[in-house]
Short mmCIF file of C-alpha atoms and ligand atoms in Angstrom, two decimals:
data_model
loop_
_atom_site.label_atom_id
_atom_site.label_comp_id
_atom_site.label_asym_id
_atom_site.label_seq_id
_atom_site.Cartn_x
_atom_site.Cartn_y
_atom_site.Cartn_z
CA UNK V 23 0.18 0.18 -0.03
CA UNK V 24 2.17 2.91 -1.24
CA UNK V 25 0.30 4.97 1.44
CA UNK V 26 1.97 2.96 4.81
CA UNK V 27 4.91 3.89 2.72
CA UNK V 28 7.60 5.66 5.44
CA UNK V 29 8.53 8.72 3.94
CA UNK V 30 12.58 10.29 4.93
CA UNK V 31 10.88 13.14 7.10
CA UNK V 32 9.09 10.52 9.20
CA UNK V 33 11.46 7.99 8.97
CA UNK V 34 14.65 10.47 11.35
CA UNK V 35 12.12 11.49 13.30
CA UNK V 36 11.41 8.35 14.83
CA UNK V 37 15.50 7.05 14.03
CA UNK V 38 16.36 9.37 16.59
CA UNK V 39 13.13 8.73 18.62
CA UNK V 40 14.25 4.57 18.86
CA UNK V 41 18.31 4.85 19.37
CA UNK V 42 17.72 8.83 21.12
CA UNK V 43 20.58 10.10 18.57
CA UNK V 44 20.58 13.35 17.42
CA UNK V 45 16.91 13.81 18.79
CA UNK V 46 14.46 17.17 16.78
CA UNK V 47 17.22 19.20 16.23
CA UNK V 48 19.39 16.51 13.85
CA UNK V 49 15.38 16.18 12.26
CA UNK V 50 15.08 19.06 11.55
CA UNK V 51 18.76 19.57 10.15
CA UNK V 52 17.81 16.75 7.97
CA UNK V 53 14.56 17.92 6.61
CA UNK V 54 16.82 21.13 5.25
CA UNK V 55 19.79 18.93 3.81
CA UNK V 56 16.42 16.66 2.28
CA UNK V 57 14.13 20.17 0.62
CA UNK V 58 18.05 21.00 -0.71
CA UNK V 59 18.15 18.41 -2.38
CA UNK V 60 15.01 18.13 -3.69
CA UNK V 61 15.39 21.61 -5.15
CA UNK V 62 19.29 20.69 -6.61
CA UNK V 63 17.13 17.19 -8.37
CA UNK V 64 14.76 19.59 -10.76
CA UNK V 65 17.66 22.03 -11.28
CA UNK V 66 20.11 18.71 -12.09
CA UNK V 67 16.59 18.19 -14.54
CA UNK V 68 16.43 20.70 -16.21
CA UNK V 69 19.82 21.05 -17.30
CA UNK V 70 20.39 23.15 -19.91
CA UNK V 71 17.07 25.38 -19.36
CA UNK V 72 18.83 26.67 -16.17
CA UNK V 73 18.57 30.27 -16.23
CA UNK V 74 23.22 31.03 -16.80
CA UNK V 75 25.24 32.20 -13.94
CA UNK V 76 26.07 35.09 -16.29
CA UNK V 77 29.94 34.69 -15.16
CA UNK V 78 31.47 30.80 -14.00
CA UNK V 79 34.36 31.11 -12.12
CA UNK V 80 37.18 29.19 -10.99
CA UNK V 81 36.35 27.30 -7.67
CA UNK V 82 39.39 26.78 -4.06
CA UNK V 83 41.03 23.73 -5.76
CA UNK V 84 41.90 26.01 -9.69
CA UNK V 85 38.63 24.47 -11.39
CA UNK V 86 36.16 25.73 -13.77
CA UNK V 87 32.75 25.41 -11.45
CA UNK V 88 29.62 24.98 -14.27
CA UNK V 89 27.38 26.25 -12.79
CA UNK V 90 24.42 23.94 -11.74
CA UNK V 91 27.63 24.46 -9.28
CA UNK V 92 27.33 27.44 -8.58
CA UNK V 93 23.14 27.35 -8.29
CA UNK V 94 23.50 23.05 -5.48
CA UNK V 95 25.47 25.90 -3.86
CA UNK V 96 24.06 28.72 -3.22
CA UNK V 97 20.14 26.03 -2.96
CA UNK V 98 22.98 23.92 0.15
CA UNK V 99 23.87 27.12 1.69
CA UNK V 100 20.72 29.17 1.73
CA UNK V 101 17.92 25.90 2.00
CA UNK V 102 20.42 25.22 5.43
CA UNK V 103 20.84 29.13 6.91
CA UNK V 104 18.28 29.73 8.73
CA UNK V 105 16.90 26.24 10.37
CA UNK V 106 18.38 27.32 13.90
CA UNK V 107 19.96 24.28 13.96
CA UNK V 108 23.76 24.94 12.42
CA UNK V 109 25.99 26.95 13.71
CA UNK V 110 28.99 26.54 10.58
CA UNK V 111 29.18 24.89 7.24
CA UNK V 112 32.01 23.85 4.63
CA UNK V 113 31.73 23.75 0.78
CA UNK V 114 33.58 22.38 -1.73
CA UNK V 115 32.69 25.46 -3.24
CA UNK V 116 34.18 27.36 -0.40
CA UNK V 117 36.79 28.23 0.70
CA UNK V 118 36.27 29.88 3.94
CA UNK V 119 34.19 28.13 6.04
CA UNK V 120 30.36 29.57 5.39
CA UNK V 121 29.54 32.05 8.20
CA UNK V 122 25.52 32.33 9.07
CA UNK V 123 24.03 35.76 8.77
CA UNK V 124 24.19 37.96 11.56
CA UNK V 125 21.37 37.72 14.43
CA UNK V 126 19.99 34.80 13.28
CA UNK V 127 19.27 31.86 15.35
CA UNK V 128 22.61 29.10 16.53
CA UNK V 129 22.58 25.65 17.47
CA UNK V 130 25.56 23.56 17.95
CA UNK V 131 25.67 21.45 14.82
CA UNK V 132 28.44 21.89 11.09
CA UNK V 133 27.41 21.12 8.00
CA UNK V 134 30.15 19.66 5.00
CA UNK V 135 29.01 19.00 1.68
CA UNK V 136 30.34 18.99 -1.49
CA UNK V 137 27.02 20.00 -3.35
CA UNK V 138 27.17 18.15 -6.63
CA UNK V 139 29.84 16.07 -6.88
CA UNK V 140 30.90 14.67 -10.29
CA UNK V 141 30.18 17.73 -11.63
CA UNK V 142 31.86 17.13 -14.88
CA UNK V 143 28.98 15.32 -15.94
CA UNK V 144 26.43 16.91 -16.14
CA UNK V 145 27.34 18.25 -19.94
CA UNK V 146 26.46 14.70 -20.17
CA UNK V 147 23.58 13.72 -19.54
CA UNK V 148 25.39 11.50 -16.34
CA UNK V 149 24.02 10.37 -12.63
CA UNK V 150 25.90 13.14 -10.93
CA UNK V 151 24.50 13.98 -6.17
CA UNK V 152 25.26 16.01 -3.14
CA UNK V 153 27.57 14.58 -0.85
CA UNK V 154 26.98 15.27 3.67
CA UNK V 155 28.54 14.87 6.22
CA UNK V 156 26.55 16.46 10.09
CA UNK V 157 29.81 17.23 12.92
CA UNK V 158 28.69 18.84 16.31
CA UNK V 159 30.58 22.08 16.92
CA UNK V 160 33.09 22.57 20.08
CA UNK V 161 31.20 23.07 23.02
CA UNK V 162 31.00 27.20 23.81
CA UNK V 163 31.83 28.06 19.50
CA UNK V 164 28.47 29.45 17.75
CA UNK V 165 31.00 31.78 15.23
CA UNK V 166 32.79 28.53 14.32
CA UNK V 167 36.47 28.74 12.23
CA UNK V 168 38.13 26.40 9.64
CA UNK V 169 39.91 24.28 12.68
CA UNK V 170 36.90 24.10 14.89
CA UNK V 171 35.52 21.50 10.92
CA UNK V 172 38.94 19.64 11.79
CA UNK V 173 37.19 16.43 13.46
CA UNK V 174 38.04 12.80 12.05
CA UNK V 175 35.71 11.23 10.12
CA UNK V 176 34.93 9.19 13.54
CA UNK V 177 32.63 12.11 14.84
CA UNK V 178 30.42 12.50 12.28
CA UNK V 179 26.69 11.95 13.35
CA UNK V 180 25.41 11.36 10.04
CA UNK V 181 26.15 11.34 6.26
CA UNK V 182 24.34 11.16 2.88
CA UNK V 183 24.81 11.80 -0.61
CA UNK V 184 22.00 12.86 -3.11
CA UNK V 185 21.55 10.97 -6.41
CA UNK V 186 20.43 12.79 -9.57
CA UNK V 187 20.75 10.10 -12.40
CA UNK V 188 17.47 8.32 -13.64
CA UNK V 189 16.13 7.29 -10.19
CA UNK V 190 16.94 10.65 -8.08
CA UNK V 191 17.30 9.31 -4.40
CA UNK V 192 18.63 10.17 -1.05
CA UNK V 193 20.78 7.43 0.73
CA UNK V 194 21.62 7.79 4.65
CA UNK V 195 23.11 6.42 8.00
CA UNK V 196 22.72 8.11 11.30
CA UNK V 197 25.01 5.49 12.79
CA UNK V 198 22.78 3.27 13.51
CA UNK V 199 22.51 1.33 9.22
CA UNK V 200 21.97 2.11 6.11
CA UNK V 201 18.54 3.75 4.60
CA UNK V 202 18.31 4.01 1.15
CA UNK V 203 14.91 6.18 -0.36
CA UNK V 204 13.07 7.51 -4.19
CA UNK V 205 12.65 9.96 -4.56
CA UNK V 206 8.95 10.35 -5.55
CA UNK V 207 8.53 13.09 -7.66
CA UNK V 208 4.51 13.01 -7.66
CA UNK V 209 3.62 13.80 -4.31
CA UNK V 210 7.90 15.17 -4.07
CA UNK V 211 9.09 13.16 -1.02
CA UNK V 212 11.25 10.42 -0.59
CA UNK V 213 10.03 7.31 -0.06
CA UNK V 214 11.89 4.64 2.60
CA UNK V 215 12.75 1.96 -0.58
CA UNK V 216 15.86 0.37 0.10
CA UNK V 217 15.69 0.44 3.78
CA UNK V 218 19.28 -1.68 5.69
CA UNK V 219 21.77 -1.57 2.66
CA UNK V 220 24.16 -4.34 3.48
CA UNK V 221 28.00 -4.54 1.39
CA UNK V 222 28.77 -8.13 0.31
CA UNK V 223 31.83 -9.34 2.20
CA UNK V 224 33.32 -10.37 -2.28
CA UNK V 225 33.66 -8.89 -5.11
CA UNK V 226 34.39 -9.34 -8.50
CA UNK V 227 34.21 -5.68 -9.76
CA UNK V 228 36.63 -2.91 -9.63
CA UNK V 229 36.71 0.60 -10.09
CA UNK V 230 39.78 3.05 -10.84
CA UNK V 231 40.84 6.06 -13.62
CA UNK V 232 42.98 3.51 -15.04
CA UNK V 233 44.30 6.17 -17.64
CA UNK V 234 46.39 7.36 -14.45
CA UNK V 235 48.32 3.75 -14.44
CA UNK V 236 51.78 4.70 -15.05
CA UNK V 237 51.71 6.60 -11.39
CA UNK V 238 50.70 4.54 -9.69
CA UNK V 239 51.61 2.66 -6.20
CA UNK V 240 53.07 -0.99 -6.33
CA UNK V 241 50.80 -2.45 -4.47
CA UNK V 242 47.87 -0.78 -6.42
CA UNK V 243 49.49 -1.78 -9.89
CA UNK V 244 49.68 -5.58 -8.44
CA UNK V 245 46.33 -5.56 -7.44
CA UNK V 246 44.99 -4.40 -10.90
CA UNK V 247 46.99 -6.29 -12.70
CA UNK V 248 45.86 -9.76 -10.42
CA UNK V 249 42.34 -8.82 -11.83
CA UNK V 250 42.05 -7.50 -14.95
CA UNK V 251 44.32 -11.44 -15.21
CA UNK V 252 41.26 -13.21 -14.65
CA UNK V 253 40.68 -16.92 -14.91
CA UNK V 254 44.24 -17.51 -16.08
CA UNK V 255 46.28 -15.33 -13.02
CA UNK V 256 46.21 -15.98 -9.29
CA UNK V 257 42.93 -15.07 -8.07
CA UNK V 258 41.57 -17.19 -10.51
CA UNK V 259 38.21 -15.49 -11.58
CA UNK V 260 37.15 -13.26 -13.83
CA UNK V 261 36.80 -9.37 -12.83
CA UNK V 262 35.14 -6.77 -14.20
CA UNK V 263 36.54 -2.72 -15.03
CA UNK V 264 33.88 0.23 -14.11
CA UNK V 265 34.61 3.80 -14.38
CA UNK V 266 31.66 6.30 -13.77
CA UNK V 267 34.43 10.02 -12.47
CA UNK V 268 31.58 10.30 -10.62
CA UNK V 269 32.00 9.36 -7.17
CA UNK V 270 28.42 8.90 -5.93
CA UNK V 271 27.44 7.22 -8.15
CA UNK V 272 30.11 4.34 -7.89
CA UNK V 273 29.26 4.91 -4.39
CA UNK V 274 26.19 3.55 -4.61
CA UNK V 275 26.55 1.20 -7.18
CA UNK V 276 28.70 -0.55 -4.13
CA UNK V 277 25.31 -0.37 -1.88
CA UNK V 278 23.17 -2.23 -5.12
CA UNK V 279 26.04 -5.42 -5.93
CA UNK V 280 28.85 -4.85 -3.93
CA UNK V 281 32.14 -4.01 -5.63
CA UNK V 282 35.58 -1.79 -5.09
CA UNK V 283 36.88 1.64 -5.39
CA UNK V 284 39.82 3.57 -5.13
CA UNK V 285 41.31 6.52 -5.91
CA UNK V 286 45.05 5.87 -4.38
CA UNK V 287 48.13 7.88 -3.92
CA UNK V 288 50.31 8.28 -7.04
CA UNK V 289 52.78 9.94 -8.07
CA UNK V 290 51.21 12.75 -10.27
CA UNK V 291 51.64 15.11 -7.87
CA UNK V 292 53.48 15.17 -4.68
CA UNK V 293 52.24 18.44 -2.42
CA UNK V 294 48.85 16.00 -3.50
CA UNK V 295 47.98 13.13 -2.04
CA UNK V 296 45.07 11.77 -3.37
CA UNK V 297 42.48 13.76 -5.77
CA UNK V 298 39.13 13.29 -3.10
CA UNK V 299 38.39 15.54 0.07
CA UNK V 300 38.29 13.96 3.16
CA UNK V 301 35.48 15.41 4.81
CA UNK V 302 32.57 16.37 2.46
CA UNK V 303 33.17 13.30 -0.48
CA UNK V 304 35.95 10.44 1.85
CA UNK V 305 34.58 11.03 5.26
CA UNK V 306 31.04 10.92 4.91
CA UNK V 307 30.96 8.08 1.90
CA UNK V 308 33.27 5.69 5.20
CA UNK V 309 30.64 6.31 6.93
CA UNK V 310 28.42 5.65 5.15
CA UNK V 311 30.43 1.93 3.91
CA UNK V 312 31.10 1.13 7.33
CA UNK V 313 27.57 1.00 7.92
CA UNK V 314 26.90 -1.91 5.20
CA UNK V 315 29.30 -4.01 6.21
CA UNK V 316 31.73 -3.02 3.52
CA UNK V 317 34.86 -0.83 4.44
CA UNK V 318 37.58 2.57 3.31
CA UNK V 319 41.14 2.91 4.57
CA UNK V 320 43.64 5.15 2.45
CA UNK V 321 45.56 1.99 1.60
CA UNK V 322 47.13 2.29 4.82
CA UNK V 323 44.86 3.71 7.29
CA UNK V 324 41.69 3.94 8.63
CA UNK V 325 39.32 6.03 6.50
CA UNK V 326 37.58 7.94 9.60
CA UNK V 327 40.50 8.01 12.30
CA UNK V 328 42.75 9.58 9.73
CA UNK V 329 43.37 13.51 11.72
CA UNK V 330 42.06 16.46 9.30
CA UNK V 331 44.55 19.04 8.77
CA UNK V 332 43.30 21.70 6.97
CA UNK V 333 39.26 21.49 5.45
CA UNK V 334 40.51 21.02 1.78
CA UNK V 335 43.15 18.27 2.70
CA UNK V 336 43.02 15.50 0.24
CA UNK V 337 43.44 11.85 0.73
CA UNK V 338 43.38 8.64 -0.35
CA UNK V 339 40.65 6.37 -1.21
CA UNK V 340 39.79 2.34 -0.97
CA UNK V 341 35.81 2.09 -0.52
CA UNK V 342 34.01 -1.59 -0.70
CA UNK V 343 33.42 -4.65 -0.14
CA UNK V 344 35.06 -5.40 2.71
CA UNK V 345 37.88 -8.45 1.35
CA UNK V 346 39.74 -6.75 -1.51
CA UNK V 347 39.99 -3.29 0.64
CA UNK V 348 41.81 -5.99 3.33
CA UNK V 349 43.49 -6.92 0.30
CA UNK V 350 44.61 -4.35 -1.79
CA UNK V 351 45.66 -3.00 2.27
CA UNK V 352 47.31 -6.07 2.57
CA UNK V 353 49.49 -5.48 0.11
CA UNK V 354 50.65 -1.90 0.63
CA UNK V 355 52.04 -3.30 4.03
CA UNK V 356 53.47 -5.94 2.27
CA UNK V 357 55.29 -3.32 -0.36
CA UNK V 358 55.49 -1.07 2.78
CA UNK V 359 58.06 -4.06 4.60
CA UNK V 360 59.83 -4.54 1.02
CA UNK V 361 58.79 -8.02 0.22
CA UNK V 362 56.54 -9.12 -2.14
CA UNK V 363 57.76 -7.70 -4.71
CA UNK V 364 57.85 -9.96 -7.34
CA UNK V 365 54.63 -11.66 -8.74
CA UNK V 366 55.01 -15.34 -10.90
CA UNK V 367 51.58 -15.94 -12.94
CA UNK V 368 52.17 -17.74 -15.75
CA UNK V 369 49.98 -15.14 -18.36
CA UNK V 370 53.11 -13.04 -17.74
CA UNK V 371 55.73 -15.81 -17.88
CA UNK V 372 56.84 -14.17 -14.16
CA UNK V 373 57.65 -10.66 -14.39
CA UNK V 374 58.47 -8.02 -11.71
CA UNK V 375 54.95 -6.05 -11.74
CA UNK V 376 56.50 -3.03 -9.98
CA UNK V 377 59.12 -0.58 -11.29
CA UNK V 378 60.89 -0.39 -7.52
CA UNK V 379 62.60 3.11 -8.26
O1 F6P U 429 36.30 14.98 -6.78
C1 F6P U 429 34.73 14.71 -8.01
C2 F6P U 429 35.27 13.44 -8.89
O2 F6P U 429 34.44 14.15 -9.98
C3 F6P U 429 34.49 12.23 -7.96
O3 F6P U 429 32.89 12.30 -7.73
C4 F6P U 429 35.41 11.25 -9.34
O4 F6P U 429 35.27 10.03 -8.20
C5 F6P U 429 36.57 11.72 -9.53
O5 F6P U 429 36.66 13.99 -9.52
C6 F6P U 429 36.64 11.40 -11.04
O6 F6P U 429 37.75 12.06 -11.04
P1 F6P U 429 39.54 11.22 -12.57
O7 F6P U 429 38.31 12.95 -13.23
O8 F6P U 429 39.90 10.65 -12.48
O9 F6P U 429 38.19 10.02 -14.03
#
């Protein structure tokens, strides 16, 4: 019976009542976030019919902002700033933390977000999304500075993403499992369609931008070459490779059917330890993945335990089905110990895969 279905609003109120986590204040904040995601879903669906933003700028990472990046950022700020549950926000699109308007009621939460992840996919009409994370402000802080946002992922009280694809979805964790909601456009509400999402521990699918292969570290090269070797290689099984270039879409695929996602450390630019951002990409996804029974790591440390040093910090990311994440971590440990630098395979006629320089 459709009318018996649980809406997102009902779910978060009931969940906070059941677990005692967050209470009405967190539920109200997440309600604002879902409203923002609905607005962004509508804007994304309008595509080229959105009114052009006069001047397209360059964001703090030197990337050209697409009009929809700007629109989505504005939507998140404007929808969430007046609720009275927040005292500050950090966005991928803004160099400094966003200060709430003076005279506004302040709450104890911090909201950190990437308003439109995978935005290189916008022009080609592929799936993009919003990633968000909720933290608690340090006690007594009403106007947080960047340092107040520098908390490890274990401190997150909620995390989630919205997906703008063929179907618009909202996937969330409040630290008590992962739940997926589908936007019913006829009634304008996210409906619970994927309760208690679980990531299988094993997989035969991995995702990596293979064009960076020459920059990878040896353990990553080893992992990928073993997968590509397929049935006749050391893994004894055929693997599929995927790359959407939209983290939110890759993570959603993993949430649905398992898999491994990697944007590992590489040698392209040693000042950047990875491509993805810790606070508003890696950490929220790591919380979701762990809550769904998967694992998330930098390949050398559990993601959620990384202590951030700057709000836009980049980090290597390996996440998904736990057995594959653990395997890749083991390869890194072995490499760091100087072991197992030779990979024997009938396919490769016993050759070193590792260019140790
Ligand atoms: O950080 C944004 C992002 O678009 C991710 O969503 C995606 O996984 C990655 O960058 C794509 O990177 P590349 O351009 O190397 O394919």
